[in-house]
Short mmCIF file of N, CA and C in Angstrom, two decimals:
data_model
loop_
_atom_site.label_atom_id
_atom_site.label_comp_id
_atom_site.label_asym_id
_atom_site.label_seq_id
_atom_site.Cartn_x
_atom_site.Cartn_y
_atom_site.Cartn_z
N UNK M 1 -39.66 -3.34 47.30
CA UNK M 1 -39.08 -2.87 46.06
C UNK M 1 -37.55 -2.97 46.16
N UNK M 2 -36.91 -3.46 45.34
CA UNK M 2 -35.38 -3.44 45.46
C UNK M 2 -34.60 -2.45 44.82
N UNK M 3 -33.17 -2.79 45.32
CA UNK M 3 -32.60 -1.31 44.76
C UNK M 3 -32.47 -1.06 43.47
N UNK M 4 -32.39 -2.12 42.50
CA UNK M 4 -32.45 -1.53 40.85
C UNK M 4 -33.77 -1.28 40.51
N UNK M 5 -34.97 -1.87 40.81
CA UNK M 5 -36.29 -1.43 40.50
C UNK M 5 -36.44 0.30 40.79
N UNK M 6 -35.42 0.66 41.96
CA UNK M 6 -35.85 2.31 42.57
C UNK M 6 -35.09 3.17 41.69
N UNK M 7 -33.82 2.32 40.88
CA UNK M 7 -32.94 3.50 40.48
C UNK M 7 -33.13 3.22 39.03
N UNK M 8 -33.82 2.44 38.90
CA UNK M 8 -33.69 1.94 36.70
C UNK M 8 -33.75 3.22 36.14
N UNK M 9 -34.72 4.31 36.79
CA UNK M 9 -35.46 5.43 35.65
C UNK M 9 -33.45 6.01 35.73
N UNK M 10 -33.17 6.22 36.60
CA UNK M 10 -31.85 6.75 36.96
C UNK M 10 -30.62 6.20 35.88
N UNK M 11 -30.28 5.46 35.60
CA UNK M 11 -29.22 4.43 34.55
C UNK M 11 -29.85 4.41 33.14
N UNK M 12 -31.53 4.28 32.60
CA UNK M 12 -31.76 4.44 31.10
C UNK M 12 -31.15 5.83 31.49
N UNK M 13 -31.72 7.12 32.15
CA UNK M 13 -31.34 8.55 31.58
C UNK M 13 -29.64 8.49 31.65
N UNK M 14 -28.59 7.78 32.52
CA UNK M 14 -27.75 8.08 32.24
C UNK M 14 -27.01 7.42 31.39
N UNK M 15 -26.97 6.47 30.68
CA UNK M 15 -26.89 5.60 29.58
C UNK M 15 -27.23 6.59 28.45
N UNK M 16 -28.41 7.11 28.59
CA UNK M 16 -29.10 8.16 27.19
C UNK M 16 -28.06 8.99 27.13
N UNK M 17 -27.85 9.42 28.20
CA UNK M 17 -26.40 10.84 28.16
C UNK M 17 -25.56 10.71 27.82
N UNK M 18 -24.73 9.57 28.02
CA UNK M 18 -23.82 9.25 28.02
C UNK M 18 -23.65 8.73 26.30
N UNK M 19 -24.52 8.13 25.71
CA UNK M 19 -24.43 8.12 24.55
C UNK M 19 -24.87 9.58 23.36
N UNK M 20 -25.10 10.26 23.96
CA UNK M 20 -25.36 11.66 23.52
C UNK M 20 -23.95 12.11 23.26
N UNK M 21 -23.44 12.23 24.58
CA UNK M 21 -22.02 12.36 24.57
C UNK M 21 -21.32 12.03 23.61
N UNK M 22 -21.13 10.54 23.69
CA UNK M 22 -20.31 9.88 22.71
C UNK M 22 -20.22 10.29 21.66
N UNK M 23 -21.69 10.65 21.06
CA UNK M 23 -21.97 10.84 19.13
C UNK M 23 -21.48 12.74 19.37
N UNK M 24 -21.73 13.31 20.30
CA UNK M 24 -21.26 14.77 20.19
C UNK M 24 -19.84 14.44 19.47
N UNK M 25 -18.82 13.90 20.52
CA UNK M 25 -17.39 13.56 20.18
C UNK M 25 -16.98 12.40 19.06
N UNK M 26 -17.72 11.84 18.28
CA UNK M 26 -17.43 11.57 17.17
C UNK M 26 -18.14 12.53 15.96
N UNK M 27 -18.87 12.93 16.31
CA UNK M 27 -19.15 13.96 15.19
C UNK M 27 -18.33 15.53 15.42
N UNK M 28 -17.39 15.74 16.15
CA UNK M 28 -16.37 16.86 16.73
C UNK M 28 -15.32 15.97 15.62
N UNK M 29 -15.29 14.65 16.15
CA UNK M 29 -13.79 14.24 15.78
C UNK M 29 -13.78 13.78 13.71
N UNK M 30 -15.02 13.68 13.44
CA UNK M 30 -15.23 13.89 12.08
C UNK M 30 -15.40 14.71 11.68
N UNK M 31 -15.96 15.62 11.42
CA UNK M 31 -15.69 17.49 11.68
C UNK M 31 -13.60 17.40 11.31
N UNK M 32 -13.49 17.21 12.58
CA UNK M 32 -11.30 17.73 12.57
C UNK M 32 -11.22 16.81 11.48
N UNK M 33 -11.35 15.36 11.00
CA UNK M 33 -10.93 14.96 9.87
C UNK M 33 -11.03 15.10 8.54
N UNK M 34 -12.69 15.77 8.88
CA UNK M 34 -12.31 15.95 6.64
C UNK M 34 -12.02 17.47 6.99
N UNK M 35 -11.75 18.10 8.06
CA UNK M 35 -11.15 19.40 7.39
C UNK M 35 -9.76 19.38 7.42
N UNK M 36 -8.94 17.89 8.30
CA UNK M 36 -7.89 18.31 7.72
C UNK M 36 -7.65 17.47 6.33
N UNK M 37 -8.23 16.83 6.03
CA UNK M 37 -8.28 15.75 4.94
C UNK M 37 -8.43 17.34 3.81
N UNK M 38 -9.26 17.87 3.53
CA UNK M 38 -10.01 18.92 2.92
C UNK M 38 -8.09 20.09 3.00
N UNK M 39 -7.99 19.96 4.14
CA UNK M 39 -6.77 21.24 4.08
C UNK M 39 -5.43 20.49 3.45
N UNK M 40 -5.18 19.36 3.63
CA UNK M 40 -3.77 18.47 3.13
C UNK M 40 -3.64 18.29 1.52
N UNK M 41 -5.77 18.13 1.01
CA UNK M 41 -5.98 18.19 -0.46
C UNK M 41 -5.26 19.28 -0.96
N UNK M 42 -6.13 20.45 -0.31
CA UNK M 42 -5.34 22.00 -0.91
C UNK M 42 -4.30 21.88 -1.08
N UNK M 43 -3.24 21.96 -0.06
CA UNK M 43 -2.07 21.95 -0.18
C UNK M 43 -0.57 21.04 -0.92
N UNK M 44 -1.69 19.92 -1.11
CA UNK M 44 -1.20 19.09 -2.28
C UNK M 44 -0.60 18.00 -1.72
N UNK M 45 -0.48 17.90 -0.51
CA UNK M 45 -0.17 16.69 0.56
C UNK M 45 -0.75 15.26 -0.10
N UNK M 46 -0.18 14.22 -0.45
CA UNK M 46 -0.40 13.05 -0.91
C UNK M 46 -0.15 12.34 0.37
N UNK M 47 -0.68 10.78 0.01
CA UNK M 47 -0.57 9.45 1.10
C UNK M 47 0.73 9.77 1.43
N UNK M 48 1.55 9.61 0.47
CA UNK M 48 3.11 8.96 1.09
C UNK M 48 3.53 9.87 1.70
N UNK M 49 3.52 11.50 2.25
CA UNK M 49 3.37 12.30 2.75
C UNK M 49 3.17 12.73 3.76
N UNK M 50 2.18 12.01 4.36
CA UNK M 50 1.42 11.64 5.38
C UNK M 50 2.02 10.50 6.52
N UNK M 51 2.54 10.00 6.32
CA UNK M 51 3.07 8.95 7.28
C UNK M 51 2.03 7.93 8.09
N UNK M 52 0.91 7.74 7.20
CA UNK M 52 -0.15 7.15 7.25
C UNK M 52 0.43 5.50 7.27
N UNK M 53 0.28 4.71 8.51
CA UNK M 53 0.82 3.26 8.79
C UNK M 53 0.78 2.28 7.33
N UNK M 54 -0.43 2.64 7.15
CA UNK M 54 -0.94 1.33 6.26
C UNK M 54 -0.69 1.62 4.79
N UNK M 55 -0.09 3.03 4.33
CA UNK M 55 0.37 3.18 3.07
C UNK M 55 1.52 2.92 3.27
N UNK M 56 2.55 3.27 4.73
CA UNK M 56 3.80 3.24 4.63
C UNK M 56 4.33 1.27 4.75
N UNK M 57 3.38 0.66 5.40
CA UNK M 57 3.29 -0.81 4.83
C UNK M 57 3.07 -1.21 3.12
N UNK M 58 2.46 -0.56 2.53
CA UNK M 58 2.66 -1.36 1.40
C UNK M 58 3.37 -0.65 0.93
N UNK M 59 3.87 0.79 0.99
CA UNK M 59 5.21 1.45 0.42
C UNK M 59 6.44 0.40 0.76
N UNK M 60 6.34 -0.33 2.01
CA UNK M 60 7.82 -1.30 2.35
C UNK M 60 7.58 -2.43 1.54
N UNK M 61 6.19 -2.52 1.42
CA UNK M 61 6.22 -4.10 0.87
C UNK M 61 6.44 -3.73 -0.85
N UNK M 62 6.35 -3.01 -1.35
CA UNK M 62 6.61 -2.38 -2.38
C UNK M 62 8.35 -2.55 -3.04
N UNK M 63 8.97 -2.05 -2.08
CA UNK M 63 10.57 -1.66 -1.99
C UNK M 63 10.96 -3.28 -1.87
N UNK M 64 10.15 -4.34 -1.23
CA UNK M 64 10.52 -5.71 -1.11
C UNK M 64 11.24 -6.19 -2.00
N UNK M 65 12.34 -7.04 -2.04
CA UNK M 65 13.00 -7.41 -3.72
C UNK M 65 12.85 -8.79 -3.03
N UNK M 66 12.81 -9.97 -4.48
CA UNK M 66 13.09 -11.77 -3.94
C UNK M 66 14.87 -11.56 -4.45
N UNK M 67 15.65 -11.72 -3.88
CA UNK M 67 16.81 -12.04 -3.68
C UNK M 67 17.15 -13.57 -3.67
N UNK M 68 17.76 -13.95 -5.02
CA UNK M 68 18.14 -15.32 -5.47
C UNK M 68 19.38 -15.36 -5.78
N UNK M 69 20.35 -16.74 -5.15
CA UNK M 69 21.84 -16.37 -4.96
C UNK M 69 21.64 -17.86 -5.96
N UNK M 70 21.56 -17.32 -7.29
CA UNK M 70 21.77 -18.00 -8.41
C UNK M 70 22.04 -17.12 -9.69
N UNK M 71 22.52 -17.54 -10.84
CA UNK M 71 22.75 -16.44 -12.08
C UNK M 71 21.68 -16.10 -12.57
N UNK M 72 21.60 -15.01 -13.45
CA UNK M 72 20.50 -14.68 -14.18
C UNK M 72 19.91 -15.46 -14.80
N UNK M 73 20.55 -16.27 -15.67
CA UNK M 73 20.06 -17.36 -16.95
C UNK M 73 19.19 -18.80 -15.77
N UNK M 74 19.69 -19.14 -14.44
CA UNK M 74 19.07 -20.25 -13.55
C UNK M 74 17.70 -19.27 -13.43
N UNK M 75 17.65 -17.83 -13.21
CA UNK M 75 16.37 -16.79 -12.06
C UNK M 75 16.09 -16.98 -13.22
N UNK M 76 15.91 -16.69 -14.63
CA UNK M 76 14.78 -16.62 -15.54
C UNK M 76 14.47 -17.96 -15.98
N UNK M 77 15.16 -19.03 -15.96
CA UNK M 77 14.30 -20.68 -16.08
C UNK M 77 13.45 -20.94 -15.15
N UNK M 78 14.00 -20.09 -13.31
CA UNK M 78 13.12 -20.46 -12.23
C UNK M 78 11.60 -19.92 -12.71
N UNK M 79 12.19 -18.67 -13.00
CA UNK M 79 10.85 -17.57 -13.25
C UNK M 79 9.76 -18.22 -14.70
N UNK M 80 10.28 -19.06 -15.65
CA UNK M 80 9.30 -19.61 -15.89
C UNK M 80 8.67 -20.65 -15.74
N UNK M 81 9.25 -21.07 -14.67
CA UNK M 81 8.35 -22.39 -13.81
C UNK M 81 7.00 -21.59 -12.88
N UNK M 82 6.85 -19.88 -12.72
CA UNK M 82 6.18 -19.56 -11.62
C UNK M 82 4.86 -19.56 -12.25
N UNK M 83 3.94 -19.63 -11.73
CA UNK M 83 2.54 -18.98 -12.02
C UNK M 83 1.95 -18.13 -11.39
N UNK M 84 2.49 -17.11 -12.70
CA UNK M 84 2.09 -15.45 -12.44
C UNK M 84 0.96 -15.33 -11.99
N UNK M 85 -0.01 -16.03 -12.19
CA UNK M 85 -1.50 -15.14 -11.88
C UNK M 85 -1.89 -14.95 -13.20
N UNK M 86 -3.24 -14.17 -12.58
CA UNK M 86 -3.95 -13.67 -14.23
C UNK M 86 -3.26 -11.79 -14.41
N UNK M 87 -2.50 -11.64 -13.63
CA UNK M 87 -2.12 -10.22 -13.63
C UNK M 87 -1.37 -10.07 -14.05
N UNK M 88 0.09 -10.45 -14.30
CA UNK M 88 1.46 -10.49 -14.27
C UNK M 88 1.34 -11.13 -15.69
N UNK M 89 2.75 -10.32 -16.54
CA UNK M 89 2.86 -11.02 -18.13
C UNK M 89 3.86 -10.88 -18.31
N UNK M 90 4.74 -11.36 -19.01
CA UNK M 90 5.98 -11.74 -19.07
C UNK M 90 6.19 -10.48 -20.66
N UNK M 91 6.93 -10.10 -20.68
CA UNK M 91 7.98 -8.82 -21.40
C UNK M 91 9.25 -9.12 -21.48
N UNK M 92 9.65 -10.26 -22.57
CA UNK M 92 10.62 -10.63 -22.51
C UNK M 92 11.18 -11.46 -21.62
N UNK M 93 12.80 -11.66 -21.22
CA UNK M 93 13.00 -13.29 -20.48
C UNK M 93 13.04 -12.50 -19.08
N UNK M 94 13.28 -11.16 -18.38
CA UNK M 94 13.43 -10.71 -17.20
C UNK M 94 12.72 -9.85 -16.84
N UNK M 95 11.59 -10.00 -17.59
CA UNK M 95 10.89 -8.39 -17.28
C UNK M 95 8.93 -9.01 -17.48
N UNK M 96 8.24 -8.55 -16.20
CA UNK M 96 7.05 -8.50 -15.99
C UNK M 96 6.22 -8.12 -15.79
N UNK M 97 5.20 -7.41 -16.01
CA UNK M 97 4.25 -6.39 -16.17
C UNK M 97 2.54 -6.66 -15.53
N UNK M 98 2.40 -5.68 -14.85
CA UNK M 98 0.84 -6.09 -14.80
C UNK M 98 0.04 -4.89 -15.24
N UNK M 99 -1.17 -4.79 -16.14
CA UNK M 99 -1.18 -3.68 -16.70
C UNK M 99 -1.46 -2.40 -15.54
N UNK M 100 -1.85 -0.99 -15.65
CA UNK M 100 -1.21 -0.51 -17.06
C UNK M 100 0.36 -0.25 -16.85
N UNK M 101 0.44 -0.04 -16.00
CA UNK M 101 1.97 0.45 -15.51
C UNK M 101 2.99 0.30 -13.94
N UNK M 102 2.79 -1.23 -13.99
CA UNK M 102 3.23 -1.59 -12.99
C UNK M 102 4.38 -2.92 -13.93
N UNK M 103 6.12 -2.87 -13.41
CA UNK M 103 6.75 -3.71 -14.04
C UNK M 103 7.78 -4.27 -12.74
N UNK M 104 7.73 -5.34 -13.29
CA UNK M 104 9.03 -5.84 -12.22
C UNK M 104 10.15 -6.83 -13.01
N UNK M 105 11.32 -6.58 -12.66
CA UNK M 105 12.44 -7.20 -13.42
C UNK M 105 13.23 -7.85 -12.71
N UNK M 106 13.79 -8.76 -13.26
CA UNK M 106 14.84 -10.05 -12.82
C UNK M 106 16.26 -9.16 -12.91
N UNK M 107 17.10 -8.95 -12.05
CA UNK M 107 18.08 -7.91 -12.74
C UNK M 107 19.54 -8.76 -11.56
N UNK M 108 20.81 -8.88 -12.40
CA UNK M 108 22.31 -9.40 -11.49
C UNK M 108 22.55 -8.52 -10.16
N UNK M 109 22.38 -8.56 -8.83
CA UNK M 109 22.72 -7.92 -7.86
C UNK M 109 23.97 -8.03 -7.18
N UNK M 110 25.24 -9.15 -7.46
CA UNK M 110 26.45 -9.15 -7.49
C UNK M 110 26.79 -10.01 -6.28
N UNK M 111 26.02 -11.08 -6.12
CA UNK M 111 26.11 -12.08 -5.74
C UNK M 111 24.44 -13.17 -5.43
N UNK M 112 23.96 -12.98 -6.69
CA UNK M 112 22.58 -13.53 -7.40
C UNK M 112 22.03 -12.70 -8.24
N UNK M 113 20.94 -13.15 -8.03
CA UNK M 113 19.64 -12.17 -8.74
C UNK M 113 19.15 -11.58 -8.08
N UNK M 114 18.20 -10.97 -8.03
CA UNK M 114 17.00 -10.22 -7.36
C UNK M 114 15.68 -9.70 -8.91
N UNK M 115 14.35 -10.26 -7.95
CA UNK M 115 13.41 -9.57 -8.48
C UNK M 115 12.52 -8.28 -8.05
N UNK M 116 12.75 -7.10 -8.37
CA UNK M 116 11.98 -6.06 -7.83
C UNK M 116 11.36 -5.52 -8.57
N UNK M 117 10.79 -4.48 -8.28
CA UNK M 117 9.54 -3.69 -8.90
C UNK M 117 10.39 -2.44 -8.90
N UNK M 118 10.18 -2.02 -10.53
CA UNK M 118 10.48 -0.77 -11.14
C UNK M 118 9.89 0.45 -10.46
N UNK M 119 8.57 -0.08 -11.43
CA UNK M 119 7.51 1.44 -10.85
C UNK M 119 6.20 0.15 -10.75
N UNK M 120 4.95 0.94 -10.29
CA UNK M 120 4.41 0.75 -9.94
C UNK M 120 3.00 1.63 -10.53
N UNK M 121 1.74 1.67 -10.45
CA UNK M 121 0.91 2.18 -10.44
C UNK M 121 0.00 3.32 -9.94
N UNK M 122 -0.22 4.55 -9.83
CA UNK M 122 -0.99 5.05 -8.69
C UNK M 122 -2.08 5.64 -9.22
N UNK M 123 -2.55 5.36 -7.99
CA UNK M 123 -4.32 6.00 -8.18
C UNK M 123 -4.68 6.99 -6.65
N UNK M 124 -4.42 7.94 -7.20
CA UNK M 124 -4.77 9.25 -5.97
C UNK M 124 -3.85 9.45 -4.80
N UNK M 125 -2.46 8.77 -5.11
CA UNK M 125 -1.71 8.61 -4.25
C UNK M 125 -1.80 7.73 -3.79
N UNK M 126 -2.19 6.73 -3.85
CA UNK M 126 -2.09 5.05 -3.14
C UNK M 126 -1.76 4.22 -4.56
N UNK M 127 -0.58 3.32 -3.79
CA UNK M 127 -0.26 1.99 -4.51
C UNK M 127 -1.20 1.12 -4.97
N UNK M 128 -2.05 1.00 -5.81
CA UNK M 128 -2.73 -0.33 -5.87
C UNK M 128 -2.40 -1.60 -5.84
N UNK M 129 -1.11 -1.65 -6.37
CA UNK M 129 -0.30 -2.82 -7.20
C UNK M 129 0.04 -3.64 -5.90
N UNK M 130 0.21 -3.32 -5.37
CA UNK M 130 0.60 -3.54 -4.03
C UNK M 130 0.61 -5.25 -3.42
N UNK M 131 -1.00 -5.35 -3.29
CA UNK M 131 -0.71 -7.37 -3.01
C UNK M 131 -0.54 -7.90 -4.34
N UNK M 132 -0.61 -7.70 -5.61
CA UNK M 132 -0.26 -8.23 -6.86
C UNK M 132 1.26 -8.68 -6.48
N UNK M 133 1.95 -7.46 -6.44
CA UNK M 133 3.58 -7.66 -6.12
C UNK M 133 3.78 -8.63 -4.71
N UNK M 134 2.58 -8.93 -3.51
CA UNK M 134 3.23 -9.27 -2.53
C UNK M 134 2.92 -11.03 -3.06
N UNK M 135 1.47 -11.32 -3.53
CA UNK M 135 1.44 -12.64 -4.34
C UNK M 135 2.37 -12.85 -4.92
N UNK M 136 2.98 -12.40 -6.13
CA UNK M 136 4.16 -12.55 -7.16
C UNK M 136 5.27 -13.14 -6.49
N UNK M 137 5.88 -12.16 -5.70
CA UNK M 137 6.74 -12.38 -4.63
C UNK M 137 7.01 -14.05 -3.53
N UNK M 138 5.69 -13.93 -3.48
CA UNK M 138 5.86 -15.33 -2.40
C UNK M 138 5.65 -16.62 -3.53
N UNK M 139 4.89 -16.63 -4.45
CA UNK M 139 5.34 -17.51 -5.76
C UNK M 139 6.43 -17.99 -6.23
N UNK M 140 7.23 -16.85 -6.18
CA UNK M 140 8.68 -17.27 -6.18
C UNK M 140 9.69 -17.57 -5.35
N UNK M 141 9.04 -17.09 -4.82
CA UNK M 141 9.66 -17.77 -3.22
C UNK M 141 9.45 -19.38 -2.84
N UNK M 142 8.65 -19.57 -3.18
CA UNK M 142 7.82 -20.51 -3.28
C UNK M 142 8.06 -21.94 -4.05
N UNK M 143 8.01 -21.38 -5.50
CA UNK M 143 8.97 -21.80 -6.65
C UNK M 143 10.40 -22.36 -6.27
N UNK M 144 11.18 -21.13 -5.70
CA UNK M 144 12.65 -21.64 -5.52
C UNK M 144 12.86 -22.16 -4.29
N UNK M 145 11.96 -22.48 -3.42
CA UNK M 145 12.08 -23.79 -2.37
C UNK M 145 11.90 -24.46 -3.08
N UNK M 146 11.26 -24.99 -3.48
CA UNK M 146 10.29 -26.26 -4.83
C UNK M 146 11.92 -26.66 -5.65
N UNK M 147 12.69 -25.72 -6.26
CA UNK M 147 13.74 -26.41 -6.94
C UNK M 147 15.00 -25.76 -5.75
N UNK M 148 14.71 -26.34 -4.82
CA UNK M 148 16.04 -25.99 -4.11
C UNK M 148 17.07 -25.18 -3.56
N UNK M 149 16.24 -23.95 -4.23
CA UNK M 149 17.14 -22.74 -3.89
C UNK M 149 16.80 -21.77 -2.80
N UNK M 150 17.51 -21.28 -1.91
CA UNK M 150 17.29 -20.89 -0.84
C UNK M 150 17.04 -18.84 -1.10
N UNK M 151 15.83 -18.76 -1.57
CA UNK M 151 15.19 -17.83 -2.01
C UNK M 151 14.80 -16.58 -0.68
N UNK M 152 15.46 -15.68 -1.22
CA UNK M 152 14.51 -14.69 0.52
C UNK M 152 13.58 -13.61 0.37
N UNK M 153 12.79 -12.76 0.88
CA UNK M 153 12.34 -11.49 0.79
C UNK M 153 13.16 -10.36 1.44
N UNK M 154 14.12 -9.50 1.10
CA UNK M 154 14.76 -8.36 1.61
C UNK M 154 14.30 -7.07 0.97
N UNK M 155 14.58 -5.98 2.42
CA UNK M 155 14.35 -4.88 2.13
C UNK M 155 15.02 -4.15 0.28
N UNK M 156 14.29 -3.43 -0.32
CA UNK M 156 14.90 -2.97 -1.55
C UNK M 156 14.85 -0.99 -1.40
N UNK M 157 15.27 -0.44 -2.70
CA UNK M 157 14.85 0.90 -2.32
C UNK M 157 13.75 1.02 -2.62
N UNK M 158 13.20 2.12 -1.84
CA UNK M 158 11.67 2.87 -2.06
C UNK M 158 11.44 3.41 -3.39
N UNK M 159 10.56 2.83 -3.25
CA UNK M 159 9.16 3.89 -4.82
C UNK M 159 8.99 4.81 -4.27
N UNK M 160 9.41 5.99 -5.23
CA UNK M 160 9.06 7.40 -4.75
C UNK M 160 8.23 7.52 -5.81
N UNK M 161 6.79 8.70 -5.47
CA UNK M 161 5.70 9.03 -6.21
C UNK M 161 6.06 10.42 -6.97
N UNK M 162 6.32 10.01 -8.16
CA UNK M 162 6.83 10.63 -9.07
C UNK M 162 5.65 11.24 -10.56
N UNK M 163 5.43 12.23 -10.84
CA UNK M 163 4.66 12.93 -11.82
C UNK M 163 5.29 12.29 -13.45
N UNK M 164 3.99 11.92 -14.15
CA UNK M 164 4.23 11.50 -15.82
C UNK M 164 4.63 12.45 -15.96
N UNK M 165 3.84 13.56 -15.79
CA UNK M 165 3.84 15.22 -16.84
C UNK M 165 4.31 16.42 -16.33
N UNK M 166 4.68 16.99 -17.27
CA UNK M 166 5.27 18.60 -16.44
C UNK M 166 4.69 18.92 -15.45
N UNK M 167 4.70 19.58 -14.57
CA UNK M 167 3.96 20.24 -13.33
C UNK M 167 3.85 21.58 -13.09
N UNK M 168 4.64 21.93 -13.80
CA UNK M 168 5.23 23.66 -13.56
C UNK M 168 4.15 24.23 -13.80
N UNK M 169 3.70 25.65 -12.86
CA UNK M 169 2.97 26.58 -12.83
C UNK M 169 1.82 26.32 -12.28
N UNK M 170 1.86 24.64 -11.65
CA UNK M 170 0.08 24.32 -11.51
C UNK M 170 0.14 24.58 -9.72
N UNK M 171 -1.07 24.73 -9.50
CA UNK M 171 -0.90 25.17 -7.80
C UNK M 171 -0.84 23.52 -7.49
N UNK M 172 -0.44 23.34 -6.14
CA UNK M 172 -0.15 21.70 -5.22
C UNK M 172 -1.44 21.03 -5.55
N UNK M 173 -2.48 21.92 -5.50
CA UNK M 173 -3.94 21.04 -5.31
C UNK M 173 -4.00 20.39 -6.88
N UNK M 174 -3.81 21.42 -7.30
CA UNK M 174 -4.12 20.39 -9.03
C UNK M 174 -2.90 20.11 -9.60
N UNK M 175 -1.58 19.99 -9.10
CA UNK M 175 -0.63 19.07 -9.11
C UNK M 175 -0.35 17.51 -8.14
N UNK M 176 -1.28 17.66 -7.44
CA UNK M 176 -1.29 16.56 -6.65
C UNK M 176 -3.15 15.70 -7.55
N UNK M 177 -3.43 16.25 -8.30
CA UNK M 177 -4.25 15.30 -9.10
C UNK M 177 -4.13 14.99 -10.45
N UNK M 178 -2.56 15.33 -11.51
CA UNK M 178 -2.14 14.93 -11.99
C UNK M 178 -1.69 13.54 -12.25
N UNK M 179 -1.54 12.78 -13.10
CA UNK M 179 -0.99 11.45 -13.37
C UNK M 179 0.56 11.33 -12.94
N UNK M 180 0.39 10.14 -11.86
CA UNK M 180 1.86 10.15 -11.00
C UNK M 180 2.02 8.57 -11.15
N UNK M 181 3.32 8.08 -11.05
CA UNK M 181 3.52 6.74 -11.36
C UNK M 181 4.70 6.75 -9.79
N UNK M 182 4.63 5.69 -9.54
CA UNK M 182 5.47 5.23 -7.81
C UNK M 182 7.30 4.65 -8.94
N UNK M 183 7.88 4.99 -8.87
CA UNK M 183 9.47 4.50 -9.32
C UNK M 183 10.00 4.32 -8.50
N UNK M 184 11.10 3.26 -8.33
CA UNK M 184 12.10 3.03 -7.76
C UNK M 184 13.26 4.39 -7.52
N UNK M 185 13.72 4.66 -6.59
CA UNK M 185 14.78 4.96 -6.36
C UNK M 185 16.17 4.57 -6.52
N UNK M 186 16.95 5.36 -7.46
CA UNK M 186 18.47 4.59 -7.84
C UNK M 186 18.87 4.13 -6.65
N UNK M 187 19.38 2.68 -6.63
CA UNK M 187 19.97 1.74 -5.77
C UNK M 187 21.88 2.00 -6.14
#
C-alpha cells in the first residue's frame, strides 16, 4: 500500500475543513459589508464619498477636458466633422448633450479651446455618463489628428455631486436619495 493510498481519507477531511473555513470567512466578511454598506446608506454617505477606486476613476475621467490649441470658430468646424454616436446631440454650434442631463461644451481656454463636461448625470450616486464622455472624447481626439491638429486629453476640474432640490430639514438618508446632478466646479 503506498503512502497516499494510507493518508487519502486524511487530505478529503482536510480539504472539507478547510473549505468550511473559507465560506465561514466569506460569509463573516459579507455580513461587515452590507452592514457597513446598510450604515453609510443611513448616514447619507454617497460613492464620491467613499473613496471607492473605480468611482474615483470615472470621477477623473469625468473632470477630463480635449484641449485644442486652435480658435473657437476652427473647434466647432472640427466638432462637426466628429461622429457623436447615437448619444450625443448637438445644442447649438458649442454645446452637446446626451439625454437627460448630461452636457458638454466647446468653450475659449486662453490659448485654444477645450471640450468639457458641464454636469453630468446621476443615478444613486454613480456617474453613468461616464464612457459616453470617454468615447466622445477620443473621437475628437481622433478627429483632430485626422485634420492635423495636435489635440490632447488633460486633467479638468471635478464634478461635484450636487442636489436639483432643496434639501433642508430632510435627514442624510433621504437626502442622499434625492435627485442630484454631478457639475463642474468653477475653474
Amino acid at each position: 500500500m503506498s503512502w497516499w493510498q494510507e493518508y487519502q481519507g486524511l487530505f478529503v477531511v482536510g480539504a472539507f475543513l478547510a473549505l468550511l473555513y473559507i465560506r465561514a470567512r466569506v460569509r463573516r466578511w459579507q455580513r461587515r459589508h452590507v452592514h457597513r454598506a446598510a450604515q453609510n446608506a443611513a448616514d447619507g454617505v454617497t460613492w464620491d464619498q467613499t473613496g471607492d477606486p473605480v468611482i474615483e476613476k470615472a470621477l477623473d475621467s469625468l473632470a477630463t477636458v480635449v484641449h485644442l490649441p486652435v480658435d473657437l470658430e476652427r473647434a466647432v468646424a472640427l466638432l462637426d466633422d466628429v461622429k457623436t454616436g447615437l448619444w450625443w446631440k448637438r445644442r447649438g454650434p458649442t454645446e452637446l448633450y446626451a439625454e437627460p442631463n448630461t452636457v458638454a461644451v466647446l468653450e475659449p481656454d486662453g490659448v485654444g479651446t477645450r471640450l468639457a463636461l458641464t454636469k453630468a448625470d446621476d443615478r444613486g450616486g454613480i456617474p453613468p455618463s461616464e464612457p459616453d464622455w470617454r468615447k466622445l472624447r477620443r473621437r475628437v481626439v481622433a478627429a483632430a489628428q485626422r485634420a492635423g491638429i495636435e489635440a490632447s486629453e488633460v486633467p479638468g476640474p471635478r464634478l461635484v455631486r450636487t442636489p436639483v432640490s432643496d434639501l433642508t430639514g430632510l435627514s442624510p438618508a433621504e437626502a442622499a436619495q434625492r435627485a442630484h446632478l454631478w457639475r463642474r466646479e468653477q475653474s
